[in-house]
mmCIF file of C-alpha atoms in Angstrom:
data_model
loop_
_atom_site.group_PDB
_atom_site.id
_atom_site.type_symbol
_atom_site.label_atom_id
_atom_site.label_comp_id
_atom_site.label_asym_id
_atom_site.label_seq_id
_atom_site.Cartn_x
_atom_site.Cartn_y
_atom_site.Cartn_z
ATOM 1 C CA UNK A 1 -132.226 48.899 115.643
ATOM 2 C CA UNK A 2 -133.237 45.305 114.957
ATOM 3 C CA UNK A 3 -133.786 44.571 118.615
ATOM 4 C CA UNK A 4 -136.444 47.188 119.080
ATOM 5 C CA UNK A 5 -139.257 44.698 119.704
ATOM 6 C CA UNK A 6 -138.991 44.764 123.483
ATOM 7 C CA UNK A 7 -138.295 48.512 123.468
ATOM 8 C CA UNK A 8 -141.438 49.064 121.430
ATOM 9 C CA UNK A 9 -143.539 47.251 123.995
ATOM 10 C CA UNK A 10 -141.939 49.035 126.931
ATOM 11 C CA UNK A 11 -142.228 52.516 125.430
ATOM 12 C CA UNK A 12 -145.740 51.838 124.191
ATOM 13 C CA UNK A 13 -146.797 50.886 127.708
ATOM 14 C CA UNK A 14 -145.250 54.040 129.157
ATOM 15 C CA UNK A 15 -146.644 56.512 126.662
ATOM 16 C CA UNK A 16 -149.608 54.796 125.026
ATOM 17 C CA UNK A 17 -148.122 55.255 121.546
ATOM 18 C CA UNK A 18 -145.939 52.866 119.527
ATOM 19 C CA UNK A 19 -142.533 54.454 118.792
ATOM 20 C CA UNK A 20 -140.785 54.552 115.429
ATOM 21 C CA UNK A 21 -137.420 52.953 114.726
ATOM 22 C CA UNK A 22 -134.643 55.321 115.884
ATOM 23 C CA UNK A 23 -131.437 56.085 113.977
ATOM 24 C CA UNK A 24 -131.963 53.489 111.218
ATOM 25 C CA UNK A 25 -128.890 54.534 109.243
ATOM 26 C CA UNK A 26 -126.178 53.975 111.873
ATOM 27 C CA UNK A 27 -125.588 50.237 111.440
ATOM 28 C CA UNK A 28 -125.798 50.150 107.584
ATOM 29 C CA UNK A 29 -123.384 53.083 107.352
ATOM 30 C CA UNK A 30 -120.921 51.362 109.652
ATOM 31 C CA UNK A 31 -121.248 48.113 107.701
ATOM 32 C CA UNK A 32 -120.492 49.977 104.463
ATOM 33 C CA UNK A 33 -117.383 51.617 105.935
ATOM 34 C CA UNK A 34 -116.083 48.254 107.198
ATOM 35 C CA UNK A 35 -116.846 46.609 103.844
ATOM 36 C CA UNK A 36 -114.914 49.238 101.890
ATOM 37 C CA UNK A 37 -111.979 49.080 104.291
ATOM 38 C CA UNK A 38 -111.912 45.270 104.225
ATOM 39 C CA UNK A 39 -112.120 45.025 100.423
ATOM 40 C CA UNK A 40 -109.415 47.667 100.055
ATOM 41 C CA UNK A 41 -107.117 45.747 102.401
ATOM 42 C CA UNK A 42 -107.902 42.451 100.633
ATOM 43 C CA UNK A 43 -107.130 43.966 97.230
ATOM 44 C CA UNK A 44 -103.873 45.386 98.568
ATOM 45 C CA UNK A 45 -102.885 41.895 99.765
ATOM 46 C CA UNK A 46 -104.049 40.221 96.516
ATOM 47 C CA UNK A 47 -106.720 38.330 98.511
ATOM 48 C CA UNK A 48 -109.814 39.887 97.004
ATOM 49 C CA UNK A 49 -111.265 36.633 95.621
ATOM 50 C CA UNK A 50 -110.368 34.275 98.430
ATOM 51 C CA UNK A 51 -112.799 32.291 100.617
ATOM 52 C CA UNK A 52 -111.817 34.511 103.567
ATOM 53 C CA UNK A 53 -112.876 37.678 101.787
ATOM 54 C CA UNK A 54 -116.049 35.970 100.557
ATOM 55 C CA UNK A 55 -116.912 34.961 104.116
ATOM 56 C CA UNK A 56 -116.191 38.510 105.252
ATOM 57 C CA UNK A 57 -118.628 39.942 102.685
ATOM 58 C CA UNK A 58 -121.303 37.322 103.444
ATOM 59 C CA UNK A 59 -121.026 38.074 107.148
ATOM 60 C CA UNK A 60 -121.606 41.775 106.550
ATOM 61 C CA UNK A 61 -124.599 41.019 104.315
ATOM 62 C CA UNK A 62 -126.101 38.854 107.058
ATOM 63 C CA UNK A 63 -125.574 41.665 109.553
ATOM 64 C CA UNK A 64 -127.316 44.045 107.188
ATOM 65 C CA UNK A 65 -130.179 41.562 106.865
ATOM 66 C CA UNK A 66 -130.698 41.727 110.622
ATOM 67 C CA UNK A 67 -131.671 45.390 110.258
ATOM 68 C CA UNK A 68 -134.792 44.505 108.316
ATOM 69 C CA UNK A 69 -138.006 45.297 110.170
ATOM 70 C CA UNK A 70 -139.623 41.828 109.752
ATOM 71 C CA UNK A 71 -136.858 40.362 111.921
ATOM 72 C CA UNK A 72 -137.886 42.590 114.856
ATOM 73 C CA UNK A 73 -140.333 39.860 115.874
ATOM 74 C CA UNK A 74 -137.401 37.648 116.886
ATOM 75 C CA UNK A 75 -136.601 37.450 120.608
ATOM 76 C CA UNK A 76 -134.233 40.318 121.429
ATOM 77 C CA UNK A 77 -131.754 37.991 123.107
ATOM 78 C CA UNK A 78 -131.581 35.817 119.989
ATOM 79 C CA UNK A 79 -131.041 38.832 117.738
ATOM 80 C CA UNK A 80 -128.306 40.143 120.003
ATOM 81 C CA UNK A 81 -126.565 36.762 120.110
ATOM 82 C CA UNK A 82 -126.700 36.346 116.322
ATOM 83 C CA UNK A 83 -125.364 39.861 115.815
ATOM 84 C CA UNK A 84 -122.486 39.273 118.243
ATOM 85 C CA UNK A 85 -121.519 35.995 116.571
ATOM 86 C CA UNK A 86 -121.546 37.563 113.112
ATOM 87 C CA UNK A 87 -119.482 40.546 114.284
ATOM 88 C CA UNK A 88 -116.867 38.206 115.787
ATOM 89 C CA UNK A 89 -116.777 36.175 112.562
ATOM 90 C CA UNK A 90 -116.476 39.283 110.373
ATOM 91 C CA UNK A 91 -113.708 40.675 112.606
ATOM 92 C CA UNK A 92 -111.795 37.413 112.320
ATOM 93 C CA UNK A 93 -112.060 37.432 108.515
ATOM 94 C CA UNK A 94 -111.339 41.141 108.016
ATOM 95 C CA UNK A 95 -108.007 41.992 106.410
ATOM 96 C CA UNK A 96 -108.075 45.604 107.620
ATOM 97 C CA UNK A 97 -108.893 45.090 111.289
ATOM 98 C CA UNK A 98 -111.528 47.848 111.178
ATOM 99 C CA UNK A 99 -114.312 45.361 111.903
ATOM 100 C CA UNK A 100 -113.577 45.657 115.609
ATOM 101 C CA UNK A 101 -115.478 48.941 115.407
ATOM 102 C CA UNK A 102 -118.653 46.904 114.863
ATOM 103 C CA UNK A 103 -118.519 45.952 118.545
ATOM 104 C CA UNK A 104 -120.080 49.319 119.371
ATOM 105 C CA UNK A 105 -123.316 48.058 117.779
ATOM 106 C CA UNK A 106 -123.717 45.431 120.496
ATOM 107 C CA UNK A 107 -124.362 47.850 123.411
ATOM 108 C CA UNK A 108 -125.989 50.314 121.005
ATOM 109 C CA UNK A 109 -128.743 47.883 119.951
ATOM 110 C CA UNK A 110 -128.974 46.425 123.449
ATOM 111 C CA UNK A 111 -129.821 49.906 124.766
ATOM 112 C CA UNK A 112 -133.099 49.898 122.816
ATOM 113 C CA UNK A 113 -134.006 46.335 123.755
ATOM 114 C CA UNK A 114 -132.899 46.040 127.386
ATOM 115 C CA UNK A 115 -132.181 49.543 128.663
ATOM 116 C CA UNK A 116 -129.177 51.510 129.837
ATOM 117 C CA UNK A 117 -127.867 49.119 132.516
ATOM 118 C CA UNK A 118 -127.545 46.137 130.187
ATOM 119 C CA UNK A 119 -126.037 48.351 127.474
ATOM 120 C CA UNK A 120 -123.355 49.678 129.838
ATOM 121 C CA UNK A 121 -122.571 46.146 131.020
ATOM 122 C CA UNK A 122 -122.174 44.945 127.430
ATOM 123 C CA UNK A 123 -119.962 47.922 126.625
ATOM 124 C CA UNK A 124 -117.718 46.965 129.539
ATOM 125 C CA UNK A 125 -117.677 43.365 128.265
ATOM 126 C CA UNK A 126 -116.623 44.551 124.798
ATOM 127 C CA UNK A 127 -113.696 46.468 126.296
ATOM 128 C CA UNK A 128 -112.785 43.457 128.413
ATOM 129 C CA UNK A 129 -112.833 41.143 125.373
ATOM 130 C CA UNK A 130 -110.600 43.478 123.413
ATOM 131 C CA UNK A 131 -108.172 43.770 126.338
ATOM 132 C CA UNK A 132 -108.123 39.999 126.636
ATOM 133 C CA UNK A 133 -107.332 39.567 122.960
ATOM 134 C CA UNK A 134 -104.593 42.184 123.230
ATOM 135 C CA UNK A 135 -103.090 40.397 126.225
ATOM 136 C CA UNK A 136 -103.076 37.047 124.414
ATOM 137 C CA UNK A 137 -101.657 38.375 121.165
ATOM 138 C CA UNK A 138 -99.211 40.967 122.553
ATOM 139 C CA UNK A 139 -98.469 40.951 126.307
ATOM 140 C CA UNK A 140 -96.824 44.365 126.095
ATOM 141 C CA UNK A 141 -99.589 45.923 124.008
ATOM 142 C CA UNK A 142 -99.856 48.904 126.351
ATOM 143 C CA UNK A 143 -96.516 50.262 125.109
ATOM 144 C CA UNK A 144 -97.561 49.965 121.467
ATOM 145 C CA UNK A 145 -99.143 53.249 120.244
ATOM 146 C CA UNK A 146 -101.209 51.379 117.653
ATOM 147 C CA UNK A 147 -102.877 49.143 120.235
ATOM 148 C CA UNK A 148 -103.466 52.042 122.594
ATOM 149 C CA UNK A 149 -104.889 54.131 119.774
ATOM 150 C CA UNK A 150 -107.259 51.333 118.743
ATOM 151 C CA UNK A 151 -108.449 50.929 122.333
ATOM 152 C CA UNK A 152 -109.050 54.660 122.711
ATOM 153 C CA UNK A 153 -110.989 54.743 119.441
ATOM 154 C CA UNK A 154 -113.123 51.825 120.688
ATOM 155 C CA UNK A 155 -113.845 53.660 123.939
ATOM 156 C CA UNK A 156 -114.796 56.833 122.066
ATOM 157 C CA UNK A 157 -117.023 54.820 119.732
ATOM 158 C CA UNK A 158 -118.785 53.154 122.654
ATOM 159 C CA UNK A 159 -119.373 56.481 124.384
ATOM 160 C CA UNK A 160 -120.767 58.044 121.217
ATOM 161 C CA UNK A 161 -122.927 55.009 120.455
ATOM 162 C CA UNK A 162 -124.448 54.904 123.939
ATOM 163 C CA UNK A 163 -124.995 58.663 123.910
ATOM 164 C CA UNK A 164 -126.732 58.453 120.538
ATOM 165 C CA UNK A 165 -128.937 55.616 121.778
ATOM 166 C CA UNK A 166 -129.908 57.605 124.887
ATOM 167 C CA UNK A 167 -130.752 60.684 122.818
ATOM 168 C CA UNK A 168 -132.709 58.619 120.283
ATOM 169 C CA UNK A 169 -134.805 56.925 122.967
ATOM 170 C CA UNK A 170 -135.410 60.226 124.746
ATOM 171 C CA UNK A 171 -136.536 61.846 121.497
ATOM 172 C CA UNK A 172 -138.695 58.827 120.658
ATOM 173 C CA UNK A 173 -140.471 58.867 124.011
ATOM 174 C CA UNK A 174 -140.861 62.648 123.904
ATOM 175 C CA UNK A 175 -142.434 62.416 120.451
ATOM 176 C CA UNK A 176 -144.788 59.684 121.663
ATOM 177 C CA UNK A 177 -145.825 61.818 124.647
ATOM 178 C CA UNK A 178 -146.322 64.833 122.379
ATOM 179 C CA UNK A 179 -148.556 62.789 120.084
ATOM 180 C CA UNK A 180 -150.540 61.604 123.085
ATOM 181 C CA UNK A 181 -150.952 65.164 124.340
ATOM 182 C CA UNK A 182 -151.961 66.313 120.867
ATOM 183 C CA UNK A 183 -154.603 63.581 120.747
ATOM 184 C CA UNK A 184 -155.919 64.681 124.142
ATOM 185 C CA UNK A 185 -156.039 68.322 123.061
ATOM 186 C CA UNK A 186 -157.896 67.338 119.882
ATOM 187 C CA UNK A 187 -160.379 65.321 121.941
ATOM 188 C CA UNK A 188 -160.933 68.190 124.369
ATOM 189 C CA UNK A 189 -161.319 70.633 121.476
ATOM 190 C CA UNK A 190 -163.897 68.377 119.847
ATOM 191 C CA UNK A 191 -165.756 68.073 123.164
ATOM 192 C CA UNK A 192 -165.733 71.844 123.657
ATOM 193 C CA UNK A 193 -166.990 72.357 120.117
ATOM 194 C CA UNK A 194 -169.795 69.839 120.633
ATOM 195 C CA UNK A 195 -170.786 71.628 123.830
ATOM 196 C CA UNK A 196 -170.699 74.985 122.039
ATOM 197 C CA UNK A 197 -172.918 73.684 119.246
ATOM 198 C CA UNK A 198 -175.285 72.167 121.796
ATOM 199 C CA UNK A 199 -175.549 75.529 123.570
ATOM 200 C CA UNK A 200 -176.130 77.359 120.280
ATOM 201 C CA UNK A 201 -178.821 74.947 119.159
ATOM 202 C CA UNK A 202 -180.551 75.051 122.534
ATOM 203 C CA UNK A 203 -180.326 78.818 122.960
ATOM 204 C CA UNK A 204 -181.156 79.905 119.422
ATOM 205 C CA UNK A 205 -183.385 77.279 117.811
ATOM 206 C CA UNK A 206 -184.935 76.354 121.142
ATOM 207 C CA UNK A 207 -185.924 79.951 121.723
ATOM 208 C CA UNK A 208 -187.454 80.414 118.282
ATOM 209 C CA UNK A 209 -189.250 77.069 118.285
ATOM 210 C CA UNK A 210 -190.753 77.934 121.663
ATOM 211 C CA UNK A 211 -191.919 81.259 120.266
ATOM 212 C CA UNK A 212 -193.434 79.539 117.223
ATOM 213 C CA UNK A 213 -195.260 77.010 119.415
ATOM 214 C CA UNK A 214 -196.665 79.742 121.674
ATOM 215 C CA UNK A 215 -197.806 81.883 118.751
ATOM 216 C CA UNK A 216 -199.467 78.950 117.014
ATOM 217 C CA UNK A 217 -201.281 78.012 120.222
ATOM 218 C CA UNK A 218 -202.418 81.623 120.485
ATOM 219 C CA UNK A 219 -203.617 81.605 116.886
ATOM 220 C CA UNK A 220 -205.592 78.421 117.508
ATOM 221 C CA UNK A 221 -207.156 79.845 120.669
ATOM 222 C CA UNK A 222 -208.172 83.158 119.010
ATOM 223 C CA UNK A 223 -209.148 81.732 115.632
ATOM 224 C CA UNK A 224 -212.903 81.913 116.317
ATOM 225 C CA UNK A 225 -213.080 84.817 118.797
ATOM 226 C CA UNK A 226 -210.518 87.262 117.383
ATOM 227 C CA UNK A 227 -209.418 86.455 113.804
ATOM 228 C CA UNK A 228 -207.191 89.532 113.682
ATOM 229 C CA UNK A 229 -205.250 88.432 116.784
ATOM 230 C CA UNK A 230 -204.996 84.920 115.332
ATOM 231 C CA UNK A 231 -203.632 86.289 112.066
ATOM 232 C CA UNK A 232 -201.101 88.393 113.985
ATOM 233 C CA UNK A 233 -200.025 85.336 115.980
ATOM 234 C CA UNK A 234 -199.477 83.382 112.752
ATOM 235 C CA UNK A 235 -197.479 86.286 111.344
ATOM 236 C CA UNK A 236 -195.346 86.354 114.502
ATOM 237 C CA UNK A 237 -194.808 82.598 114.242
ATOM 238 C CA UNK A 238 -193.729 83.019 110.639
ATOM 239 C CA UNK A 239 -191.339 85.769 111.707
ATOM 240 C CA UNK A 240 -189.864 83.526 114.427
ATOM 241 C CA UNK A 241 -189.367 80.788 111.838
ATOM 242 C CA UNK A 242 -187.436 83.266 109.685
ATOM 243 C CA UNK A 243 -185.288 84.254 112.644
ATOM 244 C CA UNK A 244 -184.620 80.587 113.367
ATOM 245 C CA UNK A 245 -183.471 80.133 109.791
ATOM 246 C CA UNK A 246 -181.195 83.175 110.155
ATOM 247 C CA UNK A 247 -179.675 81.612 113.272
ATOM 248 C CA UNK A 248 -179.040 78.369 111.393
ATOM 249 C CA UNK A 249 -177.252 80.305 108.672
ATOM 250 C CA UNK A 250 -175.215 82.169 111.286
ATOM 251 C CA UNK A 251 -174.150 78.873 112.850
ATOM 252 C CA UNK A 252 -173.147 77.507 109.447
ATOM 253 C CA UNK A 253 -171.072 80.625 108.769
ATOM 254 C CA UNK A 254 -169.381 80.178 112.153
ATOM 255 C CA UNK A 255 -168.511 76.580 111.307
ATOM 256 C CA UNK A 256 -166.970 77.819 108.072
ATOM 257 C CA UNK A 257 -164.880 80.393 109.951
ATOM 258 C CA UNK A 258 -166.949 83.271 108.632
ATOM 259 C CA UNK A 259 -166.967 85.560 111.674
ATOM 260 C CA UNK A 260 -169.135 88.388 110.421
ATOM 261 C CA UNK A 261 -170.875 89.864 113.416
ATOM 262 C CA UNK A 262 -174.623 90.182 113.812
ATOM 263 C CA UNK A 263 -176.599 93.286 114.727
ATOM 264 C CA UNK A 264 -175.466 95.384 117.721
ATOM 265 C CA UNK A 265 -176.338 93.841 121.069
ATOM 266 C CA UNK A 266 -178.867 96.531 122.117
ATOM 267 C CA UNK A 267 -180.749 96.103 118.828
ATOM 268 C CA UNK A 268 -180.683 92.308 119.144
ATOM 269 C CA UNK A 269 -182.005 92.523 122.715
ATOM 270 C CA UNK A 270 -184.729 94.936 121.621
ATOM 271 C CA UNK A 271 -185.891 92.372 119.050
ATOM 272 C CA UNK A 272 -186.005 89.657 121.723
ATOM 273 C CA UNK A 273 -188.065 91.869 124.008
ATOM 274 C CA UNK A 274 -190.382 92.845 121.135
ATOM 275 C CA UNK A 275 -191.065 89.191 120.379
ATOM 276 C CA UNK A 276 -192.013 88.530 124.014
ATOM 277 C CA UNK A 277 -194.025 91.706 124.579
ATOM 278 C CA UNK A 278 -197.701 91.032 123.937
ATOM 279 C CA UNK A 279 -201.044 91.232 125.682
ATOM 280 C CA UNK A 280 -200.108 88.458 128.114
ATOM 281 C CA UNK A 281 -196.551 89.496 129.032
ATOM 282 C CA UNK A 282 -195.305 93.053 129.245
ATOM 283 C CA UNK A 283 -191.553 93.218 128.550
ATOM 284 C CA UNK A 284 -189.247 96.213 128.741
ATOM 285 C CA UNK A 285 -185.578 96.895 128.022
ATOM 286 C CA UNK A 286 -183.096 99.397 129.393
ATOM 287 C CA UNK A 287 -179.559 99.840 128.055
ATOM 288 C CA UNK A 288 -176.754 101.892 129.570
ATOM 289 C CA UNK A 289 -173.188 102.532 128.450
ATOM 290 C CA UNK A 290 -173.510 101.775 124.740
ATOM 291 C CA UNK A 291 -170.325 103.805 124.211
ATOM 292 C CA UNK A 292 -168.383 101.024 125.938
ATOM 293 C CA UNK A 293 -169.605 98.343 123.522
ATOM 294 C CA UNK A 294 -166.325 98.336 121.583
ATOM 295 C CA UNK A 295 -164.533 97.135 124.711
ATOM 296 C CA UNK A 296 -166.283 93.778 124.298
ATOM 297 C CA UNK A 297 -165.483 91.215 121.623
ATOM 298 C CA UNK A 298 -168.015 89.212 119.684
ATOM 299 C CA UNK A 299 -167.795 86.172 122.036
ATOM 300 C CA UNK A 300 -168.677 88.356 125.033
ATOM 301 C CA UNK A 301 -171.564 90.063 123.254
ATOM 302 C CA UNK A 302 -172.832 86.719 121.992
ATOM 303 C CA UNK A 303 -172.719 85.272 125.516
ATOM 304 C CA UNK A 304 -174.824 88.174 126.821
ATOM 305 C CA UNK A 305 -177.304 87.820 123.977
ATOM 306 C CA UNK A 306 -177.640 84.052 124.444
ATOM 307 C CA UNK A 307 -178.114 84.550 128.182
ATOM 308 C CA UNK A 308 -180.971 86.990 127.572
ATOM 309 C CA UNK A 309 -182.422 84.688 124.932
ATOM 310 C CA UNK A 310 -182.404 81.690 127.261
ATOM 311 C CA UNK A 311 -183.812 83.686 130.185
ATOM 312 C CA UNK A 312 -186.699 85.001 128.066
ATOM 313 C CA UNK A 313 -187.334 81.530 126.657
ATOM 314 C CA UNK A 314 -187.671 80.207 130.207
ATOM 315 C CA UNK A 315 -190.050 83.059 131.009
ATOM 316 C CA UNK A 316 -192.210 82.119 128.019
ATOM 317 C CA UNK A 317 -192.135 78.397 128.783
ATOM 318 C CA UNK A 318 -192.270 78.123 132.550
ATOM 319 C CA UNK A 319 -192.571 81.386 134.472
ATOM 320 C CA UNK A 320 -196.191 82.360 133.888
ATOM 321 C CA UNK A 321 -195.005 85.947 134.346
ATOM 322 C CA UNK A 322 -196.977 89.109 133.621
ATOM 323 C CA UNK A 323 -194.002 91.463 133.542
ATOM 324 C CA UNK A 324 -190.372 91.043 132.473
ATOM 325 C CA UNK A 325 -187.563 93.588 132.557
ATOM 326 C CA UNK A 326 -184.236 93.264 130.768
ATOM 327 C CA UNK A 327 -181.405 95.552 131.840
ATOM 328 C CA UNK A 328 -178.008 95.793 130.119
ATOM 329 C CA UNK A 329 -175.230 97.928 131.574
ATOM 330 C CA UNK A 330 -171.977 98.107 129.582
ATOM 331 C CA UNK A 331 -169.153 99.440 131.719
ATOM 332 C CA UNK A 332 -165.488 100.148 131.253
ATOM 333 C CA UNK A 333 -164.440 96.961 133.046
ATOM 334 C CA UNK A 334 -167.456 94.652 132.832
ATOM 335 C CA UNK A 335 -170.915 94.220 131.356
ATOM 336 C CA UNK A 336 -173.946 93.335 133.455
ATOM 337 C CA UNK A 337 -177.155 91.783 132.152
ATOM 338 C CA UNK A 338 -180.154 91.383 134.457
ATOM 339 C CA UNK A 339 -183.395 89.644 133.469
ATOM 340 C CA UNK A 340 -186.174 89.872 136.063
ATOM 341 C CA UNK A 341 -189.696 88.456 135.929
ATOM 342 C CA UNK A 342 -192.638 88.319 138.342
ATOM 343 C CA UNK A 343 -193.498 84.716 137.549
ATOM 344 C CA UNK A 344 -193.933 81.656 139.711
ATOM 345 C CA UNK A 345 -190.203 81.217 140.402
ATOM 346 C CA UNK A 346 -188.615 77.966 141.574
ATOM 347 C CA UNK A 347 -186.901 76.434 144.555
ATOM 348 C CA UNK A 348 -183.205 75.678 145.211
ATOM 349 C CA UNK A 349 -181.615 73.103 142.925
ATOM 350 C CA UNK A 350 -184.125 73.452 140.106
ATOM 351 C CA UNK A 351 -181.794 75.748 138.131
ATOM 352 C CA UNK A 352 -179.120 73.058 138.085
ATOM 353 C CA UNK A 353 -181.443 70.661 136.260
ATOM 354 C CA UNK A 354 -181.937 72.746 133.144
ATOM 355 C CA UNK A 355 -179.568 72.629 130.200
ATOM 356 C CA UNK A 356 -180.289 76.253 129.321
ATOM 357 C CA UNK A 357 -179.018 77.774 132.560
ATOM 358 C CA UNK A 358 -176.092 75.371 132.460
ATOM 359 C CA UNK A 359 -175.267 76.711 128.998
ATOM 360 C CA UNK A 360 -175.388 80.297 130.294
ATOM 361 C CA UNK A 361 -173.000 79.398 133.106
ATOM 362 C CA UNK A 362 -170.615 77.620 130.716
ATOM 363 C CA UNK A 363 -170.507 80.590 128.350
ATOM 364 C CA UNK A 364 -169.853 83.034 131.173
ATOM 365 C CA UNK A 365 -167.209 80.836 132.783
ATOM 366 C CA UNK A 366 -165.285 80.493 129.519
ATOM 367 C CA UNK A 367 -165.079 84.291 129.374
ATOM 368 C CA UNK A 368 -164.177 84.738 133.036
ATOM 369 C CA UNK A 369 -167.653 85.878 133.952
ATOM 370 C CA UNK A 370 -170.239 84.899 136.559
ATOM 371 C CA UNK A 371 -173.924 83.993 136.643
ATOM 372 C CA UNK A 372 -176.278 84.556 139.562
ATOM 373 C CA UNK A 373 -179.776 83.092 139.851
ATOM 374 C CA UNK A 374 -182.100 84.493 142.520
ATOM 375 C CA UNK A 375 -185.503 82.837 142.714
ATOM 376 C CA UNK A 376 -188.037 81.389 145.113
ATOM 377 C CA UNK A 377 -191.475 79.804 144.626
ATOM 378 C CA UNK A 378 -194.004 82.557 143.997
ATOM 379 C CA UNK A 379 -191.371 85.316 144.106
ATOM 380 C CA UNK A 380 -190.281 85.508 140.477
ATOM 381 C CA UNK A 381 -186.776 85.041 139.114
ATOM 382 C CA UNK A 382 -183.780 87.294 138.684
ATOM 383 C CA UNK A 383 -180.848 86.171 136.494
ATOM 384 C CA UNK A 384 -177.669 88.255 136.566
ATOM 385 C CA UNK A 385 -174.801 87.716 134.134
ATOM 386 C CA UNK A 386 -171.527 89.613 134.372
ATOM 387 C CA UNK A 387 -168.812 89.432 131.701
ATOM 388 C CA UNK A 388 -165.442 91.211 132.050
ATOM 389 C CA UNK A 389 -164.292 93.645 129.404
ATOM 390 C CA UNK A 390 -161.878 92.404 126.746
ATOM 391 C CA UNK A 391 -159.907 95.671 127.053
ATOM 392 C CA UNK A 392 -158.151 96.461 130.356
ATOM 393 C CA UNK A 393 -159.364 99.637 132.014
ATOM 394 C CA UNK A 394 -155.871 101.074 131.686
ATOM 395 C CA UNK A 395 -155.839 100.349 127.942
ATOM 396 C CA UNK A 396 -157.280 102.319 125.102
ATOM 397 C CA UNK A 397 -159.800 104.887 126.057
ATOM 398 C CA UNK A 398 -163.446 104.751 125.319
#
């Protein structure tokens, strides 16, 4: 209620998110019920326009004013003290006697500001005050059903008020934690998406730009000695540029949730091998188990394609290889891609420095797969990628 200032700070520290005001309608509704009961009793006693009734109404209006959010900046102790004084004044001026029910608001609001222990202590104080007033006004109050009934109603009201406060605070903190978790999930999702885009850009555009650069260098080298070879190199560079543009369009469609698949994986791999195969590098492809292709979803097939693309890009850029073999085996339970070259190879730890191989490992790991890199200086390189099937072996047949 109005004393939520301290509760806000405490809950915000615990959860990292500022809570909203809980159960804002409880106090105003109770004030309205007391007002109607008091005015009805005053009218019945022909005291509707007396200073006592006016003070009663003004006191309730001041209590209602305390529920306004701008007053939350007051010290919680001051707000609680003002509320208690106004409730006592209203109860003294009330013709109906129902205003004693407003005492439940004291521990109720204290629960949000100071916690459960203080709220329970104040609830006990409220009961003690009422018992003291009963003892002063009617020593034998405990044999009067009306007094006993009023005390029982006060106890029930206190129990319900404290229970409602506990539930409200629990819900408030749970909602704050849920919002914090949602923010973390959104952040992780954004990070994963950035990493995915980085892998796509590196694997697709990087591959084609490397091919374009190599073909243009070849065209420049053969321009005077072999014009036909130079023209072919320019044509291949132009073709690689077109493929790069196709990859950009595919990425844009993916960002727009257009999940139309590309060409079959064997055909896509054949195109990669054809681009690499020339007079300097002899590349070959073998494919087994094409009948099992439908056991693998588009993410798995894309991961295998990107792995082959990155491996062949590294061959073109760094390996200095004369021969490259690409082998794809699609099985009932897993797919296996092997790219082997006879190039210069590299020593331990070098593979961990490249973003491309890191991207291959990330893609495979996200799909439950594995990546193996076997290389040594002067001994070539062998990259093995295994991706599990999306359909259990005991599932639908092939």
